[in-house]
mmCIF file with all atom_site columns, C-alpha atoms and ligand atoms in Angstrom:
data_model
loop_
_atom_site.group_PDB
_atom_site.id
_atom_site.type_symbol
_atom_site.label_atom_id
_atom_site.label_alt_id
_atom_site.label_comp_id
_atom_site.label_asym_id
_atom_site.label_entity_id
_atom_site.label_seq_id
_atom_site.pdbx_PDB_ins_code
_atom_site.Cartn_x
_atom_site.Cartn_y
_atom_site.Cartn_z
_atom_site.occupancy
_atom_site.B_iso_or_equiv
_atom_site.pdbx_formal_charge
_atom_site.auth_seq_id
_atom_site.auth_comp_id
_atom_site.auth_asym_id
_atom_site.auth_atom_id
_atom_site.pdbx_PDB_model_num
ATOM   1   C  CA  . MET A 1 1   ? -23.814 -41.638 15.876  1.00 45.00 ? 72  MET A CA  1
ATOM   2   C  CA  . THR A 1 2   ? -21.794 -40.794 18.995  1.00 50.00 ? 73  THR A CA  1
ATOM   3   C  CA  . ALA A 1 3   ? -24.783 -38.899 20.395  1.00 50.00 ? 74  ALA A CA  1
ATOM   4   C  CA  . ARG A 1 4   ? -26.915 -41.999 19.951  1.00 51.00 ? 75  ARG A CA  1
ATOM   5   C  CA  . LEU A 1 5   ? -24.341 -44.227 21.666  1.00 59.00 ? 76  LEU A CA  1
ATOM   6   C  CA  . ILE A 1 6   ? -24.254 -42.072 24.783  1.00 62.00 ? 77  ILE A CA  1
ATOM   7   C  CA  . GLY A 1 7   ? -28.006 -41.451 24.846  1.00 63.00 ? 78  GLY A CA  1
ATOM   8   C  CA  . LEU A 1 8   ? -28.199 -37.849 23.639  1.00 59.00 ? 79  LEU A CA  1
ATOM   9   C  CA  . PRO A 1 9   ? -31.095 -36.892 21.375  1.00 59.00 ? 80  PRO A CA  1
ATOM   10  C  CA  . LYS A 1 10  ? -30.305 -36.801 17.678  1.00 57.00 ? 81  LYS A CA  1
ATOM   11  C  CA  . VAL A 1 11  ? -29.480 -33.264 16.543  1.00 66.00 ? 82  VAL A CA  1
ATOM   12  C  CA  . LEU A 1 12  ? -31.598 -32.194 13.603  1.00 78.00 ? 83  LEU A CA  1
ATOM   13  C  CA  . THR A 1 13  ? -29.799 -30.190 10.976  1.00 85.00 ? 84  THR A CA  1
ATOM   14  C  CA  . TYR A 1 14  ? -31.952 -27.547 9.312   1.00 88.00 ? 85  TYR A CA  1
ATOM   15  C  CA  . ARG A 1 15  ? -31.837 -27.801 5.528   1.00 92.00 ? 86  ARG A CA  1
ATOM   16  C  CA  . ASN A 1 16  ? -33.577 -25.399 3.151   1.00 93.00 ? 87  ASN A CA  1
ATOM   17  C  CA  . GLN A 1 17  ? -32.899 -25.747 -0.557  1.00 95.00 ? 88  GLN A CA  1
ATOM   18  C  CA  . LYS A 1 18  ? -34.563 -22.356 -1.176  1.00 97.00 ? 89  LYS A CA  1
ATOM   19  C  CA  . ILE A 1 19  ? -31.907 -20.644 0.946   1.00 96.00 ? 90  ILE A CA  1
ATOM   20  C  CA  . ARG A 1 20  ? -29.051 -22.381 -0.868  1.00 96.00 ? 91  ARG A CA  1
ATOM   21  C  CA  . ASP A 1 21  ? -30.586 -21.784 -4.304  1.00 96.00 ? 92  ASP A CA  1
ATOM   22  C  CA  . SER A 1 22  ? -31.211 -18.111 -3.489  1.00 97.00 ? 93  SER A CA  1
ATOM   23  C  CA  . ALA A 1 23  ? -27.461 -17.413 -3.712  1.00 97.00 ? 94  ALA A CA  1
ATOM   24  C  CA  . ARG A 1 24  ? -27.663 -17.478 -7.510  1.00 96.00 ? 95  ARG A CA  1
ATOM   25  C  CA  . ASP A 1 25  ? -26.879 -14.022 -8.917  1.00 97.00 ? 96  ASP A CA  1
ATOM   26  C  CA  . GLU A 1 26  ? -26.721 -12.398 -5.465  1.00 98.00 ? 97  GLU A CA  1
ATOM   27  C  CA  . GLU A 1 27  ? -23.951 -9.974  -4.630  1.00 98.00 ? 98  GLU A CA  1
ATOM   28  C  CA  . CYS A 1 28  ? -21.271 -11.185 -2.200  1.00 98.00 ? 99  CYS A CA  1
ATOM   29  C  CA  . LEU A 1 29  ? -22.131 -9.847  1.250   1.00 98.00 ? 100 LEU A CA  1
ATOM   30  C  CA  . VAL A 1 30  ? -18.837 -10.857 2.942   1.00 98.00 ? 101 VAL A CA  1
ATOM   31  C  CA  . ARG A 1 31  ? -16.894 -8.350  0.821   1.00 98.00 ? 102 ARG A CA  1
ATOM   32  C  CA  . LEU A 1 32  ? -13.290 -9.015  1.886   1.00 98.00 ? 103 LEU A CA  1
ATOM   33  C  CA  . PRO A 1 33  ? -11.351 -5.916  0.778   1.00 97.00 ? 104 PRO A CA  1
ATOM   34  C  CA  . GLY A 1 34  ? -8.819  -6.605  -1.947  1.00 96.00 ? 105 GLY A CA  1
ATOM   35  C  CA  . ALA A 1 35  ? -10.040 -10.164 -2.465  1.00 98.00 ? 106 ALA A CA  1
ATOM   36  C  CA  . CYS A 1 36  ? -13.783 -10.140 -3.173  1.00 98.00 ? 107 CYS A CA  1
ATOM   37  C  CA  . THR A 1 37  ? -14.685 -10.702 -6.820  1.00 97.00 ? 108 THR A CA  1
ATOM   38  C  CA  . HIS A 1 38  ? -17.896 -8.624  -6.504  1.00 97.00 ? 109 HIS A CA  1
ATOM   39  C  CA  . ASP A 1 39  ? -19.146 -10.937 -9.244  1.00 98.00 ? 110 ASP A CA  1
ATOM   40  C  CA  . PRO A 1 40  ? -22.674 -12.284 -8.606  1.00 98.00 ? 111 PRO A CA  1
ATOM   41  C  CA  . ARG A 1 41  ? -21.956 -15.165 -10.977 1.00 98.00 ? 112 ARG A CA  1
ATOM   42  C  CA  . THR A 1 42  ? -19.568 -16.608 -8.363  1.00 97.00 ? 113 THR A CA  1
ATOM   43  C  CA  . THR A 1 43  ? -21.818 -16.238 -5.317  1.00 98.00 ? 114 THR A CA  1
ATOM   44  C  CA  . ILE A 1 44  ? -22.631 -19.331 -3.279  1.00 98.00 ? 115 ILE A CA  1
ATOM   45  C  CA  . TRP A 1 45  ? -24.269 -20.006 0.079   1.00 98.00 ? 116 TRP A CA  1
ATOM   46  C  CA  . SER A 1 46  ? -21.239 -20.164 2.405   1.00 97.00 ? 117 SER A CA  1
ATOM   47  C  CA  . HIS A 1 47  ? -21.827 -22.276 5.521   1.00 96.00 ? 118 HIS A CA  1
ATOM   48  C  CA  . TYR A 1 48  ? -20.544 -21.389 8.988   1.00 95.00 ? 119 TYR A CA  1
ATOM   49  C  CA  . ARG A 1 49  ? -17.479 -23.462 9.922   1.00 93.00 ? 120 ARG A CA  1
ATOM   50  C  CA  . GLY A 1 50  ? -18.020 -23.865 13.661  1.00 87.00 ? 121 GLY A CA  1
ATOM   51  C  CA  . ALA A 1 51  ? -19.795 -26.435 15.801  1.00 82.00 ? 122 ALA A CA  1
ATOM   52  C  CA  . ALA A 1 52  ? -22.228 -23.795 17.126  1.00 81.00 ? 123 ALA A CA  1
ATOM   53  C  CA  . GLY A 1 53  ? -24.009 -23.911 13.747  1.00 82.00 ? 124 GLY A CA  1
ATOM   54  C  CA  . GLY A 1 54  ? -24.402 -27.670 13.806  1.00 80.00 ? 125 GLY A CA  1
ATOM   55  C  CA  . LYS A 1 55  ? -21.247 -28.474 11.825  1.00 83.00 ? 126 LYS A CA  1
ATOM   56  C  CA  . ALA A 1 56  ? -19.889 -31.882 12.747  1.00 80.00 ? 127 ALA A CA  1
ATOM   57  C  CA  . GLY A 1 57  ? -17.072 -33.428 10.731  1.00 83.00 ? 128 GLY A CA  1
ATOM   58  C  CA  . ALA A 1 58  ? -18.138 -33.526 7.102   1.00 81.00 ? 129 ALA A CA  1
ATOM   59  C  CA  . LEU A 1 59  ? -21.668 -32.425 8.026   1.00 84.00 ? 130 LEU A CA  1
ATOM   60  C  CA  . LYS A 1 60  ? -22.202 -28.774 7.112   1.00 87.00 ? 131 LYS A CA  1
ATOM   61  C  CA  . ALA A 1 61  ? -23.765 -26.301 9.532   1.00 88.00 ? 132 ALA A CA  1
ATOM   62  C  CA  . ASP A 1 62  ? -27.476 -25.570 9.378   1.00 91.00 ? 133 ASP A CA  1
ATOM   63  C  CA  . ASP A 1 63  ? -28.544 -23.718 6.248   1.00 94.00 ? 134 ASP A CA  1
ATOM   64  C  CA  . LEU A 1 64  ? -29.623 -20.796 8.452   1.00 94.00 ? 135 LEU A CA  1
ATOM   65  C  CA  . CYS A 1 65  ? -25.955 -20.383 9.432   1.00 95.00 ? 136 CYS A CA  1
ATOM   66  C  CA  . GLY A 1 66  ? -24.623 -19.068 6.161   1.00 97.00 ? 137 GLY A CA  1
ATOM   67  C  CA  . ALA A 1 67  ? -23.802 -16.057 4.066   1.00 98.00 ? 138 ALA A CA  1
ATOM   68  C  CA  . TYR A 1 68  ? -23.875 -14.989 0.442   1.00 98.00 ? 139 TYR A CA  1
ATOM   69  C  CA  . ALA A 1 69  ? -20.191 -15.165 -0.464  1.00 98.00 ? 140 ALA A CA  1
ATOM   70  C  CA  . CYS A 1 70  ? -18.242 -15.161 -3.706  1.00 98.00 ? 141 CYS A CA  1
ATOM   71  C  CA  . THR A 1 71  ? -16.053 -18.214 -4.153  1.00 98.00 ? 142 THR A CA  1
ATOM   72  C  CA  . VAL A 1 72  ? -12.910 -16.229 -3.243  1.00 98.00 ? 143 VAL A CA  1
ATOM   73  C  CA  . CYS A 1 73  ? -14.326 -14.861 0.031   1.00 98.00 ? 144 CYS A CA  1
ATOM   74  C  CA  . ASP A 1 74  ? -15.632 -18.353 0.831   1.00 98.00 ? 145 ASP A CA  1
ATOM   75  C  CA  . ALA A 1 75  ? -12.230 -19.951 0.113   1.00 98.00 ? 146 ALA A CA  1
ATOM   76  C  CA  . ILE A 1 76  ? -10.504 -17.461 2.430   1.00 98.00 ? 147 ILE A CA  1
ATOM   77  C  CA  . TYR A 1 77  ? -13.064 -18.055 5.186   1.00 98.00 ? 148 TYR A CA  1
ATOM   78  C  CA  . ASP A 1 78  ? -12.601 -21.806 4.638   1.00 96.00 ? 149 ASP A CA  1
ATOM   79  C  CA  . GLY A 1 79  ? -8.816  -21.488 4.996   1.00 96.00 ? 150 GLY A CA  1
ATOM   80  C  CA  . GLN A 1 80  ? -8.058  -22.568 1.421   1.00 97.00 ? 151 GLN A CA  1
ATOM   81  C  CA  . ARG A 1 81  ? -6.628  -19.138 0.635   1.00 98.00 ? 152 ARG A CA  1
ATOM   82  C  CA  . LYS A 1 82  ? -4.719  -16.616 2.727   1.00 98.00 ? 153 LYS A CA  1
ATOM   83  C  CA  . PRO A 1 83  ? -6.493  -13.554 4.149   1.00 98.00 ? 154 PRO A CA  1
ATOM   84  C  CA  . PRO A 1 84  ? -5.984  -10.391 2.076   1.00 97.00 ? 155 PRO A CA  1
ATOM   85  C  CA  . ALA A 1 85  ? -3.041  -8.147  2.947   1.00 97.00 ? 156 ALA A CA  1
ATOM   86  C  CA  . GLY A 1 86  ? -3.615  -6.321  6.212   1.00 97.00 ? 157 GLY A CA  1
ATOM   87  C  CA  . MET A 1 87  ? -6.227  -8.795  7.492   1.00 98.00 ? 158 MET A CA  1
ATOM   88  C  CA  . THR A 1 88  ? -5.877  -11.582 10.034  1.00 98.00 ? 159 THR A CA  1
ATOM   89  C  CA  . TYR A 1 89  ? -8.041  -14.683 9.938   1.00 98.00 ? 160 TYR A CA  1
ATOM   90  C  CA  . ALA A 1 90  ? -9.960  -13.211 12.900  1.00 98.00 ? 161 ALA A CA  1
ATOM   91  C  CA  . ASP A 1 91  ? -10.749 -10.167 10.720  1.00 98.00 ? 162 ASP A CA  1
ATOM   92  C  CA  . VAL A 1 92  ? -12.009 -12.541 8.029   1.00 98.00 ? 163 VAL A CA  1
ATOM   93  C  CA  . VAL A 1 93  ? -14.307 -14.265 10.533  1.00 98.00 ? 164 VAL A CA  1
ATOM   94  C  CA  . VAL A 1 94  ? -15.749 -10.908 11.621  1.00 98.00 ? 165 VAL A CA  1
ATOM   95  C  CA  . ALA A 1 95  ? -16.345 -9.977  7.968   1.00 98.00 ? 166 ALA A CA  1
ATOM   96  C  CA  . TRP A 1 96  ? -18.031 -13.336 7.394   1.00 98.00 ? 167 TRP A CA  1
ATOM   97  C  CA  . PHE A 1 97  ? -20.324 -12.765 10.392  1.00 98.00 ? 168 PHE A CA  1
ATOM   98  C  CA  . GLU A 1 98  ? -21.261 -9.316  9.080   1.00 98.00 ? 169 GLU A CA  1
ATOM   99  C  CA  . GLY A 1 99  ? -21.975 -10.976 5.740   1.00 98.00 ? 170 GLY A CA  1
ATOM   100 C  CA  . HIS A 1 100 ? -24.117 -13.537 7.561   1.00 98.00 ? 171 HIS A CA  1
ATOM   101 C  CA  . ILE A 1 101 ? -26.212 -10.789 9.176   1.00 98.00 ? 172 ILE A CA  1
ATOM   102 C  CA  . ARG A 1 102 ? -26.586 -8.974  5.834   1.00 98.00 ? 173 ARG A CA  1
ATOM   103 C  CA  . SER A 1 103 ? -27.608 -12.284 4.245   1.00 98.00 ? 174 SER A CA  1
ATOM   104 C  CA  . ILE A 1 104 ? -30.292 -13.045 6.852   1.00 97.00 ? 175 ILE A CA  1
ATOM   105 C  CA  . VAL A 1 105 ? -31.751 -9.562  6.292   1.00 98.00 ? 176 VAL A CA  1
ATOM   106 C  CA  . ARG A 1 106 ? -31.604 -10.139 2.503   1.00 98.00 ? 177 ARG A CA  1
ATOM   107 C  CA  . LEU A 1 107 ? -33.307 -13.538 2.802   1.00 97.00 ? 178 LEU A CA  1
ATOM   108 C  CA  . HIS A 1 108 ? -36.147 -11.859 4.683   1.00 97.00 ? 179 HIS A CA  1
ATOM   109 C  CA  . GLU A 1 109 ? -36.361 -9.029  2.118   1.00 97.00 ? 180 GLU A CA  1
ATOM   110 C  CA  . LYS A 1 110 ? -36.643 -11.591 -0.672  1.00 96.00 ? 181 LYS A CA  1
ATOM   111 C  CA  . GLY A 1 111 ? -39.300 -13.567 1.192   1.00 96.00 ? 182 GLY A CA  1
ATOM   112 C  CA  . VAL A 1 112 ? -37.160 -16.699 1.411   1.00 96.00 ? 183 VAL A CA  1
ATOM   113 C  CA  . LEU A 1 113 ? -37.393 -16.422 5.214   1.00 92.00 ? 184 LEU A CA  1
ATOM   114 C  CA  . LYS A 1 114 ? -40.760 -15.369 6.615   1.00 87.00 ? 185 LYS A CA  1
HETATM 115 ZN ZN1 . ZN  B 2 .   ? -16.680 -11.800 -1.946  1.00 93.15 ? 455 ZN  B ZN1 1
#
């Protein structure tokens, strides 16, 4: 809405239900040591938290900007839980980004991204 008021083009947010649905039964690729459940039943598509991925307020980042993460790794990345012992939040962000790269490769392997 602000962008429209000041004359900027509307930013389109990329949504892909196939990407989000593909998290079902995937292994967590964020893998925070000492915290990750390593339980595919808890894996979700975790969205990037920064504005660079199109996040704006309650609007989630583009679906391309995500990672397969178990609910515990996602909650730590989201700030709802503390980082595991020996890790800073910056370490968690790096782990999430590595998980993001692994997830993009996995999406291509599975044919979800072509
Ligand atoms: Zn995990």
